[in-house]
Short mmCIF file of C-alpha atoms and ligand atoms in Angstrom, two decimals:
data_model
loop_
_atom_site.label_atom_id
_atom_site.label_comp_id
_atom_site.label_asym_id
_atom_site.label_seq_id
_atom_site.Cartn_x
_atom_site.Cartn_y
_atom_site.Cartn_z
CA UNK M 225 -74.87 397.02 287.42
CA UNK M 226 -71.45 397.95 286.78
CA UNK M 227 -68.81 395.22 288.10
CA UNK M 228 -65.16 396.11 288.55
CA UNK M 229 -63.45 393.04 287.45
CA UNK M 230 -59.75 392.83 288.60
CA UNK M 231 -57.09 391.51 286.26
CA UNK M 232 -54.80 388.77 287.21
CA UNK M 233 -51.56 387.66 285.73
CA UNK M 234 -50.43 384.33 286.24
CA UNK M 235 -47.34 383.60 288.89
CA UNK M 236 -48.15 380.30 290.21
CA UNK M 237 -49.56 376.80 289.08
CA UNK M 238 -53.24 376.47 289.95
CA UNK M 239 -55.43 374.52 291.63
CA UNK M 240 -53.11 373.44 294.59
CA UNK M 241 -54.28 369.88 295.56
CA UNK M 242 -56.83 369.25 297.98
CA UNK M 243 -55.91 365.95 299.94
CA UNK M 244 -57.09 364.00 303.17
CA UNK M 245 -54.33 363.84 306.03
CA UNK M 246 -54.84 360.06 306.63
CA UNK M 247 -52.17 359.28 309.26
CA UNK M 248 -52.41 362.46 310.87
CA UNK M 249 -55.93 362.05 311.08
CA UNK M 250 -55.20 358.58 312.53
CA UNK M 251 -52.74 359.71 315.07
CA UNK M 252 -55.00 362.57 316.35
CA UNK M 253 -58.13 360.53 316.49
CA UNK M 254 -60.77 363.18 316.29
CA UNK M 255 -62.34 364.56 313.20
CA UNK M 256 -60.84 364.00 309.37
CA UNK M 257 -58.22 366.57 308.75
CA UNK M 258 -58.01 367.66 305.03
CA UNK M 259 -55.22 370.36 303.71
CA UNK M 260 -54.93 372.58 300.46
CA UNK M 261 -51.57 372.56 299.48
CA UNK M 262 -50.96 376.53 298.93
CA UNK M 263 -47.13 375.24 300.18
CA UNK M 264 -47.44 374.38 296.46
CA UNK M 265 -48.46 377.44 294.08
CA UNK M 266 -45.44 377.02 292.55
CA UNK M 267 -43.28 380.65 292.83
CA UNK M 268 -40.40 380.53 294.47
CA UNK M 269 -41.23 377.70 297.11
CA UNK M 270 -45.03 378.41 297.18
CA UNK M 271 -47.16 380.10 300.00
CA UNK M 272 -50.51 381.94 299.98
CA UNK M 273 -48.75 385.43 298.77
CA UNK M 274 -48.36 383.90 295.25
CA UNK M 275 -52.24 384.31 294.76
CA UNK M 276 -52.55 387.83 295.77
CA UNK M 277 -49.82 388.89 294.24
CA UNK M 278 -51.20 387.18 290.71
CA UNK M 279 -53.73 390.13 290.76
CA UNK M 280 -52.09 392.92 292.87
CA UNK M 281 -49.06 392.71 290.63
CA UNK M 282 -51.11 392.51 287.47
CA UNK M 283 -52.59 396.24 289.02
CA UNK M 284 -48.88 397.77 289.21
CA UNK M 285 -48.27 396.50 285.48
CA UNK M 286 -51.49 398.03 284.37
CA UNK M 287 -50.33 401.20 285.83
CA UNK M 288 -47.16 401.24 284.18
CA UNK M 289 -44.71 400.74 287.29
CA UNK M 290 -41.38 399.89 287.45
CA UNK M 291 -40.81 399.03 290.69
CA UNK M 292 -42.32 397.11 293.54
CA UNK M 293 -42.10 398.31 297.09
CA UNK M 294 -43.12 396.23 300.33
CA UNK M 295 -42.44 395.39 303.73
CA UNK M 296 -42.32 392.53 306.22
CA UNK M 297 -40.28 390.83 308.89
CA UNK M 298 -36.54 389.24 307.84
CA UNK M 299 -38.05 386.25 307.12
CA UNK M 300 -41.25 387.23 305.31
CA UNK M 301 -42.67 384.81 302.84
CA UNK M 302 -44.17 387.38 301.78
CA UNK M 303 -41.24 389.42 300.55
CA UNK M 304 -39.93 386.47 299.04
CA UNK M 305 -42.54 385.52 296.72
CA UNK M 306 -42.81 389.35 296.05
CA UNK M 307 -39.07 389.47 295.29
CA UNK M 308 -39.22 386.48 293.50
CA UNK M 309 -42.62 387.71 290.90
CA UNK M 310 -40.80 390.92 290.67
CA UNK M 311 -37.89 389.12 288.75
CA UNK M 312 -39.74 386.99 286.74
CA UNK M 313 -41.85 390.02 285.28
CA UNK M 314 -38.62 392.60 285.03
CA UNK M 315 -39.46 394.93 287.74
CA UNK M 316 -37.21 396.29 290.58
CA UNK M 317 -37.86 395.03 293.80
CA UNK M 318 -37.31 397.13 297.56
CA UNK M 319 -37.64 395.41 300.11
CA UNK M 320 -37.94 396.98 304.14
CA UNK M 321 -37.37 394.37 306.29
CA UNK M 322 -38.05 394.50 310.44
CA UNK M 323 -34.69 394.25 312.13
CA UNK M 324 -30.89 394.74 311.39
CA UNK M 325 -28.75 392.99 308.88
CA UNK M 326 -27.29 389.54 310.11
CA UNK M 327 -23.80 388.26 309.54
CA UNK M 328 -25.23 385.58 307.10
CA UNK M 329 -28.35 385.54 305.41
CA UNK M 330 -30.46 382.46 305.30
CA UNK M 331 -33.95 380.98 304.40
CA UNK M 332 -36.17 383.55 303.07
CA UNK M 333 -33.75 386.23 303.30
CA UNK M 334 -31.12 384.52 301.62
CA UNK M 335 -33.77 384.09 298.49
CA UNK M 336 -34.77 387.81 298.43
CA UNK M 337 -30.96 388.46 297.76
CA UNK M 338 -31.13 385.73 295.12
CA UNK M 339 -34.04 387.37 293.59
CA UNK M 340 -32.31 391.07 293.22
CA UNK M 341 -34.12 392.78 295.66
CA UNK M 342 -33.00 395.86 297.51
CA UNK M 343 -33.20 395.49 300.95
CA UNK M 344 -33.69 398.14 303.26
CA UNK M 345 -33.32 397.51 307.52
CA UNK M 346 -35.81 399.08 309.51
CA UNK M 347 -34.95 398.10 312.86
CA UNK M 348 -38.16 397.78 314.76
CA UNK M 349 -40.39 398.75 311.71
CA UNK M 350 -41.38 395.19 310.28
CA UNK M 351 -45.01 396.31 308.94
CA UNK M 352 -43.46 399.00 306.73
CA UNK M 353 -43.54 402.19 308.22
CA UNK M 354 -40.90 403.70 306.56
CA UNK M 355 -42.35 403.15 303.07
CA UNK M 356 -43.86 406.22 302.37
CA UNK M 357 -40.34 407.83 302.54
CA UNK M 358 -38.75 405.73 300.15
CA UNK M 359 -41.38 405.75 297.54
CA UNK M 360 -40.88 409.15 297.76
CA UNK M 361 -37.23 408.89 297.29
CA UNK M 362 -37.52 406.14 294.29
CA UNK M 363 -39.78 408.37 292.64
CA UNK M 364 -37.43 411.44 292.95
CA UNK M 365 -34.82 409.14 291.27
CA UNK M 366 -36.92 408.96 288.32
CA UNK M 367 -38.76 405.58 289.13
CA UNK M 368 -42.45 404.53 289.22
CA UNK M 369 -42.82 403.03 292.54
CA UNK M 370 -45.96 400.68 293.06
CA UNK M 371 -46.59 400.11 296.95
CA UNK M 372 -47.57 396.50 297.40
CA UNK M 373 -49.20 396.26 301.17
CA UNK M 374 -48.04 394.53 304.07
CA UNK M 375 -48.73 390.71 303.31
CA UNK M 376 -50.47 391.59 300.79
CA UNK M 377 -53.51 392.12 302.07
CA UNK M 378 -55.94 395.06 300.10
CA UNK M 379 -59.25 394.81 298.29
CA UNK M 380 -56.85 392.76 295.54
CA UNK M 381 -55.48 390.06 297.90
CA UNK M 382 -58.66 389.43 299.71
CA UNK M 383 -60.13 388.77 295.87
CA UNK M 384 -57.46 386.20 295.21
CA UNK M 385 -58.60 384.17 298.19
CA UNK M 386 -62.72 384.71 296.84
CA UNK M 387 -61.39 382.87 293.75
CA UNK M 388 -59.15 380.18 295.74
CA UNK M 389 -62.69 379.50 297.57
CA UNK M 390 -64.02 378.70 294.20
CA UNK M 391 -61.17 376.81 293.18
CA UNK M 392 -61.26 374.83 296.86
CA UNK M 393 -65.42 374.39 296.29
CA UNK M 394 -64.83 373.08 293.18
CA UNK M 395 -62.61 369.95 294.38
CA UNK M 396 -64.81 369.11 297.06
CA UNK M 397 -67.59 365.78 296.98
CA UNK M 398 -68.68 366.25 300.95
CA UNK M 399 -68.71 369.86 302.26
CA UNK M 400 -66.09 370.65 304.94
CA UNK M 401 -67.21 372.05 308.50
CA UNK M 402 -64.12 373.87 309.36
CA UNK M 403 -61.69 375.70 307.39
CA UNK M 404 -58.56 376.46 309.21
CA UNK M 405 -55.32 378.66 308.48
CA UNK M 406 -52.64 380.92 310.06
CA UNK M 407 -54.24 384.66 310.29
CA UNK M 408 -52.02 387.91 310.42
CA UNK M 409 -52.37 390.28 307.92
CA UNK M 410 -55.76 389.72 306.91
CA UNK M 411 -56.42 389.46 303.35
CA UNK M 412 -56.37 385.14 303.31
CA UNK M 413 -59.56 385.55 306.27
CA UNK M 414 -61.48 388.29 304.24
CA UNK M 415 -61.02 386.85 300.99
CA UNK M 416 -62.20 383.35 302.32
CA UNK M 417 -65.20 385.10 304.27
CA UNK M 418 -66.28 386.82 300.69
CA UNK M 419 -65.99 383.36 299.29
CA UNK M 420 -67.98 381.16 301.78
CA UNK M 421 -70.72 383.87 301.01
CA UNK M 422 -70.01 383.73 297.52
CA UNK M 423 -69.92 379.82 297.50
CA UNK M 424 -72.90 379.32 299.77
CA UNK M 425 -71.13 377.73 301.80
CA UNK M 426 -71.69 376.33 305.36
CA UNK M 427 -68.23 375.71 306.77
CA UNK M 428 -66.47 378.01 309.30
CA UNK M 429 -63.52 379.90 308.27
CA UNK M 430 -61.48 380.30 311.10
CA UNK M 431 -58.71 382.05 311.38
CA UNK M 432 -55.62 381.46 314.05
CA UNK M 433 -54.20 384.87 315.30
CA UNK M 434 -50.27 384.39 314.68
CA UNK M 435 -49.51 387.84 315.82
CA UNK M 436 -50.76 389.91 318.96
CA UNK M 437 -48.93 392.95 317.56
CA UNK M 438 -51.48 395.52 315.17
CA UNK M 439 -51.10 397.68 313.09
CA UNK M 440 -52.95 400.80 312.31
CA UNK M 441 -55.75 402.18 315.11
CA UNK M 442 -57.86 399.45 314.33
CA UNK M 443 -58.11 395.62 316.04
CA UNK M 444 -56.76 392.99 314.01
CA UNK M 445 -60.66 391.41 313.82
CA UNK M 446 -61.82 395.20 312.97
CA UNK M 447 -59.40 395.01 310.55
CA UNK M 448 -60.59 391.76 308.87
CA UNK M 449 -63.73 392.91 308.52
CA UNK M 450 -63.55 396.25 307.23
CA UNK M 451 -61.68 394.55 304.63
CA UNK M 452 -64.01 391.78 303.60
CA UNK M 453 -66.63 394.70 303.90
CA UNK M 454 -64.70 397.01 301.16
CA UNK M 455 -63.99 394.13 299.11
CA UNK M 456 -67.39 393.34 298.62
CA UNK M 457 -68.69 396.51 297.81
CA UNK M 458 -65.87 397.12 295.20
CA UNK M 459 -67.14 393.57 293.88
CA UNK M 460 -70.87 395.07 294.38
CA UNK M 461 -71.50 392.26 296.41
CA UNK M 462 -74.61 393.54 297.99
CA UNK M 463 -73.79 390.75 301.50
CA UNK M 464 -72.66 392.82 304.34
CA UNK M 465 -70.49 391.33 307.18
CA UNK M 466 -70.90 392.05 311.12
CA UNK M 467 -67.80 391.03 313.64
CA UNK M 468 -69.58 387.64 314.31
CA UNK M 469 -68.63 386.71 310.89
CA UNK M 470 -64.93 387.31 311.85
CA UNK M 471 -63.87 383.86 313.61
CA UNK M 472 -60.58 385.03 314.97
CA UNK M 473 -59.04 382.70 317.74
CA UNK M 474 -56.55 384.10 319.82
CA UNK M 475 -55.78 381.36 322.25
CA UNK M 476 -52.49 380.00 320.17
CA UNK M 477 -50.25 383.77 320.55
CA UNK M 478 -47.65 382.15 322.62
CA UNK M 479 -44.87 384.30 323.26
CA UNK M 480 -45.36 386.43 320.27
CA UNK M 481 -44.77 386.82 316.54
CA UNK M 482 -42.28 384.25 315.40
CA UNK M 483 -41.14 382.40 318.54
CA UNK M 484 -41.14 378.87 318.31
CA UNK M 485 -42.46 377.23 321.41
CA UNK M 486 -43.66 373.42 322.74
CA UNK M 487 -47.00 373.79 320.53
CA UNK M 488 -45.84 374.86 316.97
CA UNK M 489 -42.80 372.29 317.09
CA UNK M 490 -44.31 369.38 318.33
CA UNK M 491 -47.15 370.48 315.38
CA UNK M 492 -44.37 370.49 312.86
CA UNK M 493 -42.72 367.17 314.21
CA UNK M 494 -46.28 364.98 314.23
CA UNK M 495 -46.83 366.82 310.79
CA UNK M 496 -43.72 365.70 308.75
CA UNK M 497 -43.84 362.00 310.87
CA UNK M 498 -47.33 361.40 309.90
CA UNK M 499 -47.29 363.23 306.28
CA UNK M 500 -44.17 363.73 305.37
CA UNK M 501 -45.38 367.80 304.91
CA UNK M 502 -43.66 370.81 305.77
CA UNK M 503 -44.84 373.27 308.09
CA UNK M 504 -43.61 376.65 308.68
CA UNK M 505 -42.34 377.80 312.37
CA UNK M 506 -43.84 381.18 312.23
CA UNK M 507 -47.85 380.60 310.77
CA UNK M 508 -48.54 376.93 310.15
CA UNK M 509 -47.07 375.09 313.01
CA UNK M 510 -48.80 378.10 314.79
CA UNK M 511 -51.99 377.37 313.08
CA UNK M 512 -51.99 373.20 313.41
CA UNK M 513 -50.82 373.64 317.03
CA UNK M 514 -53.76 375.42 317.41
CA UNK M 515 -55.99 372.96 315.43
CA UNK M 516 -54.53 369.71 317.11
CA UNK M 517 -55.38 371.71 320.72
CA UNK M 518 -59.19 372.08 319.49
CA UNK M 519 -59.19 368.59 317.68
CA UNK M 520 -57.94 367.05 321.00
CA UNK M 521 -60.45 368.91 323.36
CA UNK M 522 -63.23 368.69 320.67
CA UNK M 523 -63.65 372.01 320.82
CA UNK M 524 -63.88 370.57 317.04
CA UNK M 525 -66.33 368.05 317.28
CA UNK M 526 -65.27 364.00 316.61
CA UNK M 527 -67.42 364.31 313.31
CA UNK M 528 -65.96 367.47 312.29
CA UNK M 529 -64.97 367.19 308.62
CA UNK M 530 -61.81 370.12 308.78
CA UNK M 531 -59.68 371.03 305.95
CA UNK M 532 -55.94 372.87 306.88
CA UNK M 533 -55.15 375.89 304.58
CA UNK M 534 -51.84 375.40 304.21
CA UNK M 535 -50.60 379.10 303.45
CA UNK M 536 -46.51 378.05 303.09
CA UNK M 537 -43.64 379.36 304.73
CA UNK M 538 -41.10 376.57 304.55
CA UNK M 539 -38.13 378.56 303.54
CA UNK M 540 -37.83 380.16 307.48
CA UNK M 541 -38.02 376.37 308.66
CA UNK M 542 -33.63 377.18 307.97
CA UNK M 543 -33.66 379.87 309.48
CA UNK M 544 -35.47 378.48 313.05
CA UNK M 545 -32.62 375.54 312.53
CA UNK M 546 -31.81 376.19 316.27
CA UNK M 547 -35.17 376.00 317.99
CA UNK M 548 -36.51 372.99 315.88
CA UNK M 549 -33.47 370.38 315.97
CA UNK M 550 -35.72 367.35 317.18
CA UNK M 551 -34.74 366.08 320.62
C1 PLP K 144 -48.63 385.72 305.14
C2 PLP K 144 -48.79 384.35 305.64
C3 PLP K 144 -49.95 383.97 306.34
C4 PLP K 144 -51.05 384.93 306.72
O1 PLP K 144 -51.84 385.36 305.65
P1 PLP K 144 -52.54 386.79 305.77
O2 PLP K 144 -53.34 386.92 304.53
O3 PLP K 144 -51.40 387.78 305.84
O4 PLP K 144 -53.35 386.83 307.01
C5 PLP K 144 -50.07 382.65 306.74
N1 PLP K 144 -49.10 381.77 306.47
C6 PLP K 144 -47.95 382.08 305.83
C7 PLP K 144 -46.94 381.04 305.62
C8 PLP K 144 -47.77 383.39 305.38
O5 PLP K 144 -46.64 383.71 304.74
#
């Protein structure tokens, strides 16, 4: 049987640690509350991007491109870490970025310009509509454009996060029950869906909804899984996934994509008190609001043994200055 085996280039330092949350833990007083450090692959102030972008980047080299094209909100981590891999391996970066230019740049933003990149604004276009036309334009110009998809998330990034399942399964002695993370673009929750199956593992990957807007015609949860589906089949992975395999929780939305309310900052707050981590306004104070909610109801069960995906993000903590100044 014929496998197609993606290549990967290395852009980060692997494996992240794998550690228990012992005063957070404490302070909740529910189950134990482990966290994989993806704050710390290493590129550009870490994040979960660096691992798909280890083997979708390693595709635009192998085809010979020149430049990198993707899209995200002003403060994408995303973008960053593109921008960021882009410069370390030569390439032009473009950038199209939701929203208008501000009078200062700042956080992530303020790193894309470090990195080179050429930012477009897009107004309300955040999930890169307006690619197509300027891959068209870039390769008029005499460029060869590679497209890398919103958040990363194709058959490529879902296979970095079958590998960081391996690489997760691998530092584990007792099995976890829960595996938690920020959801939004889907490639982290297909990719770690492939690699429970892949592991044989019995945990529950459950993803927290960050973002009530979609994209494309398709739910977000539709989405997930008709990702994880094509992903295995280009692995010839003969599992097949229904939508009960996609544990998609959409109870933590708040008032949308990137507003910081009560939940996410007092998630931050107990976060760096207890642990002295960093979480991100937009996905992981999202994600461990949403986990200390179900921790403190025990909707996650006392006996629960949990482990956080931290996915990054710390960069836009500067740019949320405002809405995160403790009281
Ligand atoms: C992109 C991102 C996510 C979501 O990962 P997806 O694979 O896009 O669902 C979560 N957390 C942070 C910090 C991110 O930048």
């Amino acid at each position: 049987m014929s496998h197609i085996q993606p290549g990967r280039i290395s852009l980060g330092f692997f494996p992240t640690p794998t550690v228990r949350l012992n005063r957070l833990t404490e302070a909740v007083g529910g189950a134990d509350i482990f966290i994989k450090r993806d704050d710390l692959t290493g590129l550009a102030l870490g994040g979960n991007k660096t691992r798909k972008l280890e083997y979708i980047l390693a595709d635009a080299l192998a085809q010979g491109c020149d430049t990198i094209i993707t899209a995200g909100a002003a403060q994408s981590n995303h973008c960053r870490q593109t921008a960021a891999a882009a410069a370390q391996l030569g390439l032009a970066c473009h950038l199209v970025l939701g929203g208008e230019a501000p009078g200062q740049a700042t956080g992530n933003l303020l790193l894309d310009q470090l990195f080179g990149s050429h930012i477009h604004w897009a107004g309300e276009h955040r999930k890169g509509e307006d690619i197509p036309v300027l891959q068209v334009q870039l390769a008029a110009a005499g460029h060869k454009p590679y497209v890398v998809p919103y958040g990363g998330s194709n058959e490529l990034g879902a296979v970095a996060f079958l590998q960081a399942s391996r690489e997760l399964v691998a530092q584990t002695t007792e099995p976890f029950t829960h595996i938690v993370f920020a959801s939004s673009s889907g490639g982290t929750q297909a990719g770690l869906m492939l690699g429970k199956v892949a592991c044989d593992q019995g945990y529950q990957v459950l993803g927290i909804n960050i973002d009530k807007g979609e994209s494309g015609d398709l739910a977000f949860s539709a989405q997930v899984l008709e990702l994880a589906n094509r992903t295995a089949r280009m692995l010839s992975m003969t599992h097949k996934f229904s939508a009960a395999d996609v544990l998609l929780n959409d109870d933590y939305l708040g008032d949308g994509y990137g507003v910081v309310g009560a939940r996410e900052r007092e998630a931050i707050l107990l976060t760096a008190r207890t642990e002295g981590i960093i979480l991100d306004p937009v996905y992981t104070g999202r994600a461990m609001g949403g986990l200390l909610a179900m921790l403190r109801t025990e909707e996650i069960a006392k006996d629960a043994r949990v482990l956080f995906w931290h996915t990054g993000g710390a960069p836009a903590l500067f740019a949320y200055a405002d809405s995160l100044t403790p009281r």
